[in-house]
CSV table of C-alpha atoms in Angstrom, one decimal:
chain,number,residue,atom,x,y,z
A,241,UNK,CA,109.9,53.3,53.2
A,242,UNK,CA,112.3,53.4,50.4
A,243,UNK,CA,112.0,55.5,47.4
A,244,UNK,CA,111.5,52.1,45.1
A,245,UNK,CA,109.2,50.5,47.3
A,246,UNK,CA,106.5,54.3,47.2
A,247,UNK,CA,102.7,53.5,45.8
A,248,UNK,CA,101.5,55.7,43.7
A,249,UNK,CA,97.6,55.8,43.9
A,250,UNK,CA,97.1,54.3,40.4
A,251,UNK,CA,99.7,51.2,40.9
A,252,UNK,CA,99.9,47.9,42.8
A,253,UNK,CA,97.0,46.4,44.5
A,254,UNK,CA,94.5,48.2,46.7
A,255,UNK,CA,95.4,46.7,49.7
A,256,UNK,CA,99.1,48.2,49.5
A,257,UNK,CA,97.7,51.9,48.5
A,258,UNK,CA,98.4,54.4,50.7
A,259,UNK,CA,95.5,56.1,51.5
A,260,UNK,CA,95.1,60.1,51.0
A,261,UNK,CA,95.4,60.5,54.7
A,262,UNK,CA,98.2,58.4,55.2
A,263,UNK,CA,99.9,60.7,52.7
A,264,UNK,CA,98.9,63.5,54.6
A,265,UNK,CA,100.4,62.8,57.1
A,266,UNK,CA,103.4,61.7,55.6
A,267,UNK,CA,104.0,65.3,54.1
A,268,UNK,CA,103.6,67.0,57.2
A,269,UNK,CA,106.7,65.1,58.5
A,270,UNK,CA,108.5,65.7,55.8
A,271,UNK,CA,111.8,67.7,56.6
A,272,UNK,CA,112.9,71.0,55.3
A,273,UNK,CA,116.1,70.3,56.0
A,274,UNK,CA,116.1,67.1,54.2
A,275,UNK,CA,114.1,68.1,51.5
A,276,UNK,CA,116.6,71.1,51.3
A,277,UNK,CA,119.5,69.2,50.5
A,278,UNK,CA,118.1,67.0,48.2
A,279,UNK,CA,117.3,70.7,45.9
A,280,UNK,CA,120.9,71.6,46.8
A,281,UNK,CA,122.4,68.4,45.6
A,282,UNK,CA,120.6,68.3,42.2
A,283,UNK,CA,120.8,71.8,41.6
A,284,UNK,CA,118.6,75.1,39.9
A,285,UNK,CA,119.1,78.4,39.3
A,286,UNK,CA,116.4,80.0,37.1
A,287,UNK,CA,117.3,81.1,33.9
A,288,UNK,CA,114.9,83.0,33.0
A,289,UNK,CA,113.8,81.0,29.5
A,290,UNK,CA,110.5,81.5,30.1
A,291,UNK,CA,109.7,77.5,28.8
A,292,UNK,CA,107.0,77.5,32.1
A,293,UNK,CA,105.4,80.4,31.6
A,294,UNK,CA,104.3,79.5,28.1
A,295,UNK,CA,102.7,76.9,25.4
A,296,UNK,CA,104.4,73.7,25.3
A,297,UNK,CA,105.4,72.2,21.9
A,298,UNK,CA,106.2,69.1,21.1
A,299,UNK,CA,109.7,69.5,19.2
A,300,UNK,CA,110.5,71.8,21.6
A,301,UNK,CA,109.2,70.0,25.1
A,302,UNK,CA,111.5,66.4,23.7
A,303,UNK,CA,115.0,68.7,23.0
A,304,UNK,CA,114.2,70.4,26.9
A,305,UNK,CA,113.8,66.9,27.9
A,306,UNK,CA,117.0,65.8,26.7
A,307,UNK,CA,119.0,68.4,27.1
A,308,UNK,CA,117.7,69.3,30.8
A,309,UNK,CA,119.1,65.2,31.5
A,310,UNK,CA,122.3,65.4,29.3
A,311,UNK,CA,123.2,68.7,30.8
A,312,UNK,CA,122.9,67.8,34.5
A,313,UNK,CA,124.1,64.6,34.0
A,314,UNK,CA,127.6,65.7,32.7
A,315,UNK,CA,127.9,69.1,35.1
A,316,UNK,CA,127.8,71.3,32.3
A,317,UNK,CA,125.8,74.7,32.7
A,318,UNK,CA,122.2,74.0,31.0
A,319,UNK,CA,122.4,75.7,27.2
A,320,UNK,CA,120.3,79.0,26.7
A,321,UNK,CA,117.3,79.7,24.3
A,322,UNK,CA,117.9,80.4,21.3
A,323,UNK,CA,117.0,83.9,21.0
A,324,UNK,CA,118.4,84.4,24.7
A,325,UNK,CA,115.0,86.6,25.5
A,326,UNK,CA,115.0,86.9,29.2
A,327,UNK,CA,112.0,87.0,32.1
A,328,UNK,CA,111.4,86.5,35.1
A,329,UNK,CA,110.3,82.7,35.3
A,330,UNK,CA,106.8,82.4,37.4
A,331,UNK,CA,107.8,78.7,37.9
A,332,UNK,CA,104.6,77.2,36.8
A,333,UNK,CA,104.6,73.8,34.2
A,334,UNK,CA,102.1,71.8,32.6
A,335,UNK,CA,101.2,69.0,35.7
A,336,UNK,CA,98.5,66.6,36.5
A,337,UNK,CA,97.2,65.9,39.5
A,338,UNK,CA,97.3,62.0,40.4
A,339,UNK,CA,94.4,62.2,43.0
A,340,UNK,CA,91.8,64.6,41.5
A,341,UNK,CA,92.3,63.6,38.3
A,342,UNK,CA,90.0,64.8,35.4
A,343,UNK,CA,88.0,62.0,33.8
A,344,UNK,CA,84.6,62.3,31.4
A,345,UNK,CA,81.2,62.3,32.9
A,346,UNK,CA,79.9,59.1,31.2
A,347,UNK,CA,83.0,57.2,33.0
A,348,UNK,CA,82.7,58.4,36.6
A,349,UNK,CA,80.7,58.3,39.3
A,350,UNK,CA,78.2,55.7,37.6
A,351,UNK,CA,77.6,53.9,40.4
A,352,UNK,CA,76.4,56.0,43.7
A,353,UNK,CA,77.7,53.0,45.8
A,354,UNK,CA,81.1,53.3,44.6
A,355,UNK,CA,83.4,54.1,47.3
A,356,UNK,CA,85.9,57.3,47.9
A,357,UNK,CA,89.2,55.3,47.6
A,358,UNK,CA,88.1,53.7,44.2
A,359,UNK,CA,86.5,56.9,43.1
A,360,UNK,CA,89.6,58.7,43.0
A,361,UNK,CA,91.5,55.5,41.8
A,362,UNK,CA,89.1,55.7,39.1
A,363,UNK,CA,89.5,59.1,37.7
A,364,UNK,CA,92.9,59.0,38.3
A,365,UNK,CA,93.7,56.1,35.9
A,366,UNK,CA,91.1,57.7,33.3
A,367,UNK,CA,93.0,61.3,33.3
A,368,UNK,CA,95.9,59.3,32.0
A,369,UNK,CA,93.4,57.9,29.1
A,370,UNK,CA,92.2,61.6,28.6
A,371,UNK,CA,95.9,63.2,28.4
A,372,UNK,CA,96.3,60.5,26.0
A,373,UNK,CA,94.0,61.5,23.9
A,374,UNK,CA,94.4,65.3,24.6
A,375,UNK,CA,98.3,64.1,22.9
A,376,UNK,CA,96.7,62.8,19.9
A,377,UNK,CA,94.5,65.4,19.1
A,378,UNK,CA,97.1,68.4,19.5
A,379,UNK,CA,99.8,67.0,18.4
A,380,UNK,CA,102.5,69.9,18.3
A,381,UNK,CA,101.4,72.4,20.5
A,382,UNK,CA,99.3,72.3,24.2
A,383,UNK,CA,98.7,75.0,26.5
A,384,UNK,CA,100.5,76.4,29.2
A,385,UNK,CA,98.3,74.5,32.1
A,386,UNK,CA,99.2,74.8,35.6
A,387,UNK,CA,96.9,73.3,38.7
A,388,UNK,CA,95.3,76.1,40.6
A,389,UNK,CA,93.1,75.8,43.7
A,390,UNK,CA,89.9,77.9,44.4
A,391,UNK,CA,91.9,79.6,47.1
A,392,UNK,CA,94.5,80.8,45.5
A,393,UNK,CA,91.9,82.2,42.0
A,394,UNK,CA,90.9,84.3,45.1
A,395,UNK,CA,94.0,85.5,46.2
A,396,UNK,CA,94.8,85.7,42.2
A,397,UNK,CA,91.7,88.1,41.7
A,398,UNK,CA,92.0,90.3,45.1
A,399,UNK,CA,96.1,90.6,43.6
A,400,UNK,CA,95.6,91.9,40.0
A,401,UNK,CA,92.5,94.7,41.3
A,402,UNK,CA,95.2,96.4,43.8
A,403,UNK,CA,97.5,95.9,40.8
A,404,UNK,CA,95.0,97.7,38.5
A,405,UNK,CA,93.9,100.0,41.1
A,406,UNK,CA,97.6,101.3,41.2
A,407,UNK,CA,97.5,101.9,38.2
A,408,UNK,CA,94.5,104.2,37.9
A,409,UNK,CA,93.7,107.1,40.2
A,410,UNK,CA,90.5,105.8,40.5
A,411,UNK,CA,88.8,102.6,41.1
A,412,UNK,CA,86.5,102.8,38.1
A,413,UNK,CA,88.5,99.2,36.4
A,414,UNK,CA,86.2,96.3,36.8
A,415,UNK,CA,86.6,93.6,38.9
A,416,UNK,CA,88.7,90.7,38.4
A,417,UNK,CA,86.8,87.6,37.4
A,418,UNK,CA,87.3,83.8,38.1
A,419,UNK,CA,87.5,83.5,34.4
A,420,UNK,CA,90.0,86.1,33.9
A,421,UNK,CA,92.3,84.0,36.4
A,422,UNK,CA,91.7,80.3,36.1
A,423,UNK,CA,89.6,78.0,33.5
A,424,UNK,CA,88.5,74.7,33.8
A,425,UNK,CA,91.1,71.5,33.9
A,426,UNK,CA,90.9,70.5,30.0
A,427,UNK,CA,91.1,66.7,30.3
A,428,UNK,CA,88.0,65.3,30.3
A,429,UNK,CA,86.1,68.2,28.2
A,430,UNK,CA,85.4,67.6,24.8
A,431,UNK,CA,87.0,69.1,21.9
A,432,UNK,CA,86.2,72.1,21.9
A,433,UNK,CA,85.8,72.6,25.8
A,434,UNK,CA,82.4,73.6,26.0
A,435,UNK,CA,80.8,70.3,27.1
A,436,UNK,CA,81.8,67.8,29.5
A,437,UNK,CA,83.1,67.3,33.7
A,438,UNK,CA,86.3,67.9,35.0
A,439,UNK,CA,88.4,68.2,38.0
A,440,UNK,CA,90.2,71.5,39.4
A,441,UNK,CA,91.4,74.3,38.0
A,442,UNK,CA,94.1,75.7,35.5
A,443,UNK,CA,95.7,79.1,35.4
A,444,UNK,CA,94.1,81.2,32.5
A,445,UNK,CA,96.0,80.9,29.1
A,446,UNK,CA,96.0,83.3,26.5
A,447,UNK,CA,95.0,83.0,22.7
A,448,UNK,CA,98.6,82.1,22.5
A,449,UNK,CA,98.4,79.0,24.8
A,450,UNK,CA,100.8,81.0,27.5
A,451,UNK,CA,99.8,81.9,30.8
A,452,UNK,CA,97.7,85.0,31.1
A,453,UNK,CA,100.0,86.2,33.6
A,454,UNK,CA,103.2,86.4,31.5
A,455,UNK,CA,104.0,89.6,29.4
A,456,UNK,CA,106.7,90.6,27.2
A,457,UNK,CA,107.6,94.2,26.6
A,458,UNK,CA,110.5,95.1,24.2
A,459,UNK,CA,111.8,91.3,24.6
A,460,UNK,CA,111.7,91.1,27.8
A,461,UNK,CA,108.6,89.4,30.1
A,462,UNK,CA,107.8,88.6,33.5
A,463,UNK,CA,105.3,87.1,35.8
A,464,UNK,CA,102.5,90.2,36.5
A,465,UNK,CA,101.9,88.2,39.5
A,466,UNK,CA,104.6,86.3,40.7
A,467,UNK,CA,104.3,88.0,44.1
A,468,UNK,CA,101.1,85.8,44.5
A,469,UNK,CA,101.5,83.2,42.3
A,470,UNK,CA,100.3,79.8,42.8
A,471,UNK,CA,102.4,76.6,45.0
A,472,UNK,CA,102.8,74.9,41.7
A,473,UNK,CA,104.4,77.7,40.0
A,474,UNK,CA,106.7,78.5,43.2
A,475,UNK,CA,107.7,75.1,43.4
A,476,UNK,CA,108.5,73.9,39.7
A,477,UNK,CA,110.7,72.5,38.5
A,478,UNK,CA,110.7,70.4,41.7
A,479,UNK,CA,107.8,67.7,43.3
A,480,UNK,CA,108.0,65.2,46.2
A,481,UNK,CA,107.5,61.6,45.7
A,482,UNK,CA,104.0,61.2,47.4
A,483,UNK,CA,100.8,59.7,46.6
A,484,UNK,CA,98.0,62.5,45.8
A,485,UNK,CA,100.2,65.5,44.8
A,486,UNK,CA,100.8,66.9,41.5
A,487,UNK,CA,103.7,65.8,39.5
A,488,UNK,CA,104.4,68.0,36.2
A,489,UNK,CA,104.1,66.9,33.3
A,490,UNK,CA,106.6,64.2,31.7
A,491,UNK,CA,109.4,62.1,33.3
A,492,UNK,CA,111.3,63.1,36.1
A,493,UNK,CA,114.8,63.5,35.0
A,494,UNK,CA,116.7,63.7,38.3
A,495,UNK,CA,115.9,62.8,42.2
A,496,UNK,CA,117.5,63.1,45.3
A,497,UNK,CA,115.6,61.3,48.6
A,498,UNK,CA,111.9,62.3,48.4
A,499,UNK,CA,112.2,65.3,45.5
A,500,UNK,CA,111.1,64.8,42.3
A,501,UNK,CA,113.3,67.5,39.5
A,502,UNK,CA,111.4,67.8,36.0
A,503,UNK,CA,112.3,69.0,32.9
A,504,UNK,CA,114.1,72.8,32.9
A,505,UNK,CA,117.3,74.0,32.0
A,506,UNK,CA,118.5,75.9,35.0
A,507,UNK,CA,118.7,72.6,36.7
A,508,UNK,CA,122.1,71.4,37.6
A,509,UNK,CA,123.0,74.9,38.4
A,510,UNK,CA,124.4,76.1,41.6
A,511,UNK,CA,121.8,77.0,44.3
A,512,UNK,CA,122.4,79.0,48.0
A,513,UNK,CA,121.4,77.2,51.5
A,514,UNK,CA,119.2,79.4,51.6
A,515,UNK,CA,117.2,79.3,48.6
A,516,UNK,CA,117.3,75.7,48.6
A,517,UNK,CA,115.6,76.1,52.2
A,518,UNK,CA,113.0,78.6,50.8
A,519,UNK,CA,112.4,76.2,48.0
A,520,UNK,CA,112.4,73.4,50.5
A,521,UNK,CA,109.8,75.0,52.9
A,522,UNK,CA,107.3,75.7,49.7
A,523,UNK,CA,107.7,72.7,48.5
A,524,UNK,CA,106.4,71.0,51.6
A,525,UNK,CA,103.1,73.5,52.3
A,526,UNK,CA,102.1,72.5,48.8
A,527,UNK,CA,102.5,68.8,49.5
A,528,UNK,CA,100.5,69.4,52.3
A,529,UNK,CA,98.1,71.7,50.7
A,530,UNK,CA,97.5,69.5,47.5
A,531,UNK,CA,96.9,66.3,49.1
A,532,UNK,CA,94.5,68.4,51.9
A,533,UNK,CA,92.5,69.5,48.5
A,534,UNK,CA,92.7,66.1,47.6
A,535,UNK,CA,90.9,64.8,50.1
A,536,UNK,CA,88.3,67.7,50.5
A,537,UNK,CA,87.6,66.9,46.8
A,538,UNK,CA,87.0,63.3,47.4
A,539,UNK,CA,84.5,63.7,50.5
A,540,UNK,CA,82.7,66.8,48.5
A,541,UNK,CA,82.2,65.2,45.1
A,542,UNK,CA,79.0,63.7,43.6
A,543,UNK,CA,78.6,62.0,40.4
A,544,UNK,CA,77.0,65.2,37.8
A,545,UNK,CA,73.5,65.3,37.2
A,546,UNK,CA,71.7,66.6,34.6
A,547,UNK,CA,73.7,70.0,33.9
A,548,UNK,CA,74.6,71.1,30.6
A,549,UNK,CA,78.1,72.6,29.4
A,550,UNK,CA,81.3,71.9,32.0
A,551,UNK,CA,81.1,70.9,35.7
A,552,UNK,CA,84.2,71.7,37.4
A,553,UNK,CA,84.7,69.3,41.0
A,554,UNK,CA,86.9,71.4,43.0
A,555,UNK,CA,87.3,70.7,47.1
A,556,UNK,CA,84.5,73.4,47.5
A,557,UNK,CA,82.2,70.9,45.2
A,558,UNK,CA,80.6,71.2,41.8
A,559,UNK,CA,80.8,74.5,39.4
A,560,UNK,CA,80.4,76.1,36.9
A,561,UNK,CA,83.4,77.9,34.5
A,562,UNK,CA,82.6,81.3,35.7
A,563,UNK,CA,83.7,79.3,39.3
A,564,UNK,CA,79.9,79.8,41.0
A,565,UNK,CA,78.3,76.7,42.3
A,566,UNK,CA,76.5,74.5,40.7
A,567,UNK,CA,73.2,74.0,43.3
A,568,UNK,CA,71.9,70.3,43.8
A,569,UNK,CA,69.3,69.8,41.5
């Protein structure tokens, strides 16, 4: 199948969709070696901006934008920030996911008969009504907000208690929460995110809007937990052109084959076989991984019930924001 002639699962007719499985198993045949060079031939070096790490705002996401296309598309080296702060780039981006979309309670799941390839139809074409608004009502600035699976909160919370307890000579620090690492998606919540039903998760932001795990000391930040952060943030700036997986937010503005390159500077930039290949081989488990929590979400999900607050539909079923399950009333 060409490139051109690829279905995404909220276009064409439903007779032509490929179905999550079909997807599936598309992604696990998917070549590192191919995928590979296609990252080599568009090129990315990170530079260490620290653009996906942090709040996105408007002004600021349109000049990336353009300049990301302008600067690969004539060879030049991407231009540096403006104040030239460096950090080491935990690769995450603002994304939506096309198959476990968020949509609001009133709109989904109103009919018990509906069935699982609709459903996810469904709340796929009403996160792009929800993003919509989300646009209208922020317009200049939106949080850093990066998917993040159940699995991976876990692996999240286990990571930053051996970090604390390395820090202490005792293991008196409290345990890392689900809150503390992931919050529930925002589309589909109401205004001021206390009510509503929603799909996935999103890395904890800060009362700045950037990710919890960035930090900057004397001008300088980092990722405090790059060694463990999640696929998307591994992965970014790059995607693969399947049905069901996350694609980051906004256009892409280069491909090559099956991969997807989104807005950041350090495209364009020379990259080693061998990071391409390391780039290549992540980017292919989360394909895999994504659409795999795709489809666990989409066998596990029920329409909400009668529960105040936020319900959160993960591939583990319904929660709450504190990540417990929500029993079947």
């Amino acid at each position: 199948m060409k490139d051109t002639e690829m279905t995404d699962l909220s276009d064409g007719e439903t007779g032509e969709m490929q179905t999550l499985e079909a997807e599936l198993a598309r992604a696990k045949s998917l070549s590192v070696e191919s995928l590979a060079d296609a990252i080599e031939s568009i090129g990315f070096e990170c530079t260490r901006c620290g653009a996906c790490c942090t709040a996105h705002h408007e002004e600021e996401s349109k000049n990336q934008t353009t300049d990301a296309d302008t600067h690969h598309k004539s060879g030049s080296e991407p231009a540096q920030t403006t104040d030239n702060t460096p950090i080491e780039s935990n690769g995450s981006e603002t994304e939506t996911h096309t198959a476990t979309a968020t949509t609001e309670s009133s709109r989904i799941g109103h009919d018990a008969k509906i069935d699982a390839h609709d459903r996810t139809q469904t709340a796929h074409n009403l996160d792009k009504e929800n993003r919509a608004d989300a646009a209208t009502q922020s317009p200049t600035t939106e949080p850093h907000t990066a998917t993040i699976f159940p699995d991976e909160v876990r692996e999240l919370q286990t990571a930053v208690d051996e970090m604390k307890n390395e820090r202490t000579d005792t293991n008196t620090q409290s345990s890392t929460e689900w809150r503390d690492v992931a919050r529930p998606m925002p589309y589909g919540l109401d205004n001021d995110n206390t009510t509503g039903t929603t799909f996935e998760w999103a890395l904890q932001t800060d009362a700045c809007g950037n990710c919890v795990f960035y930090e900057e000391t004397d001008g300088i930040g980092s990722c405090q937990a790059h060694d463990n952060r999640p696929l998307i943030c591994a992965t970014y700036p790059f995607s693969v052109a399947l049905g069901g997986t996350s694609q980051p937010m906004g256009e892409a503005v280069d491909e090559a084959g099956m991969v997807r390159a989104h807005e950041c500077e350090g495209l364009g930039r020379e990259i080693t076989r061998d990071r391409a290949e390391e780039l290549a081989a992540t980017l292919r488990t989360r394909a895999i991984r994504e659409l795999e929590e795709a489809i666990s979400l989409r066998d596990t999900y029920e329409p909400p019930g009668s529960t105040d607050g936020i319900v959160v539909h993960d591939s583990e079923g319904a929660k709450r924001p504190d990540g417990t399950p929500i029993d079947d009333q």
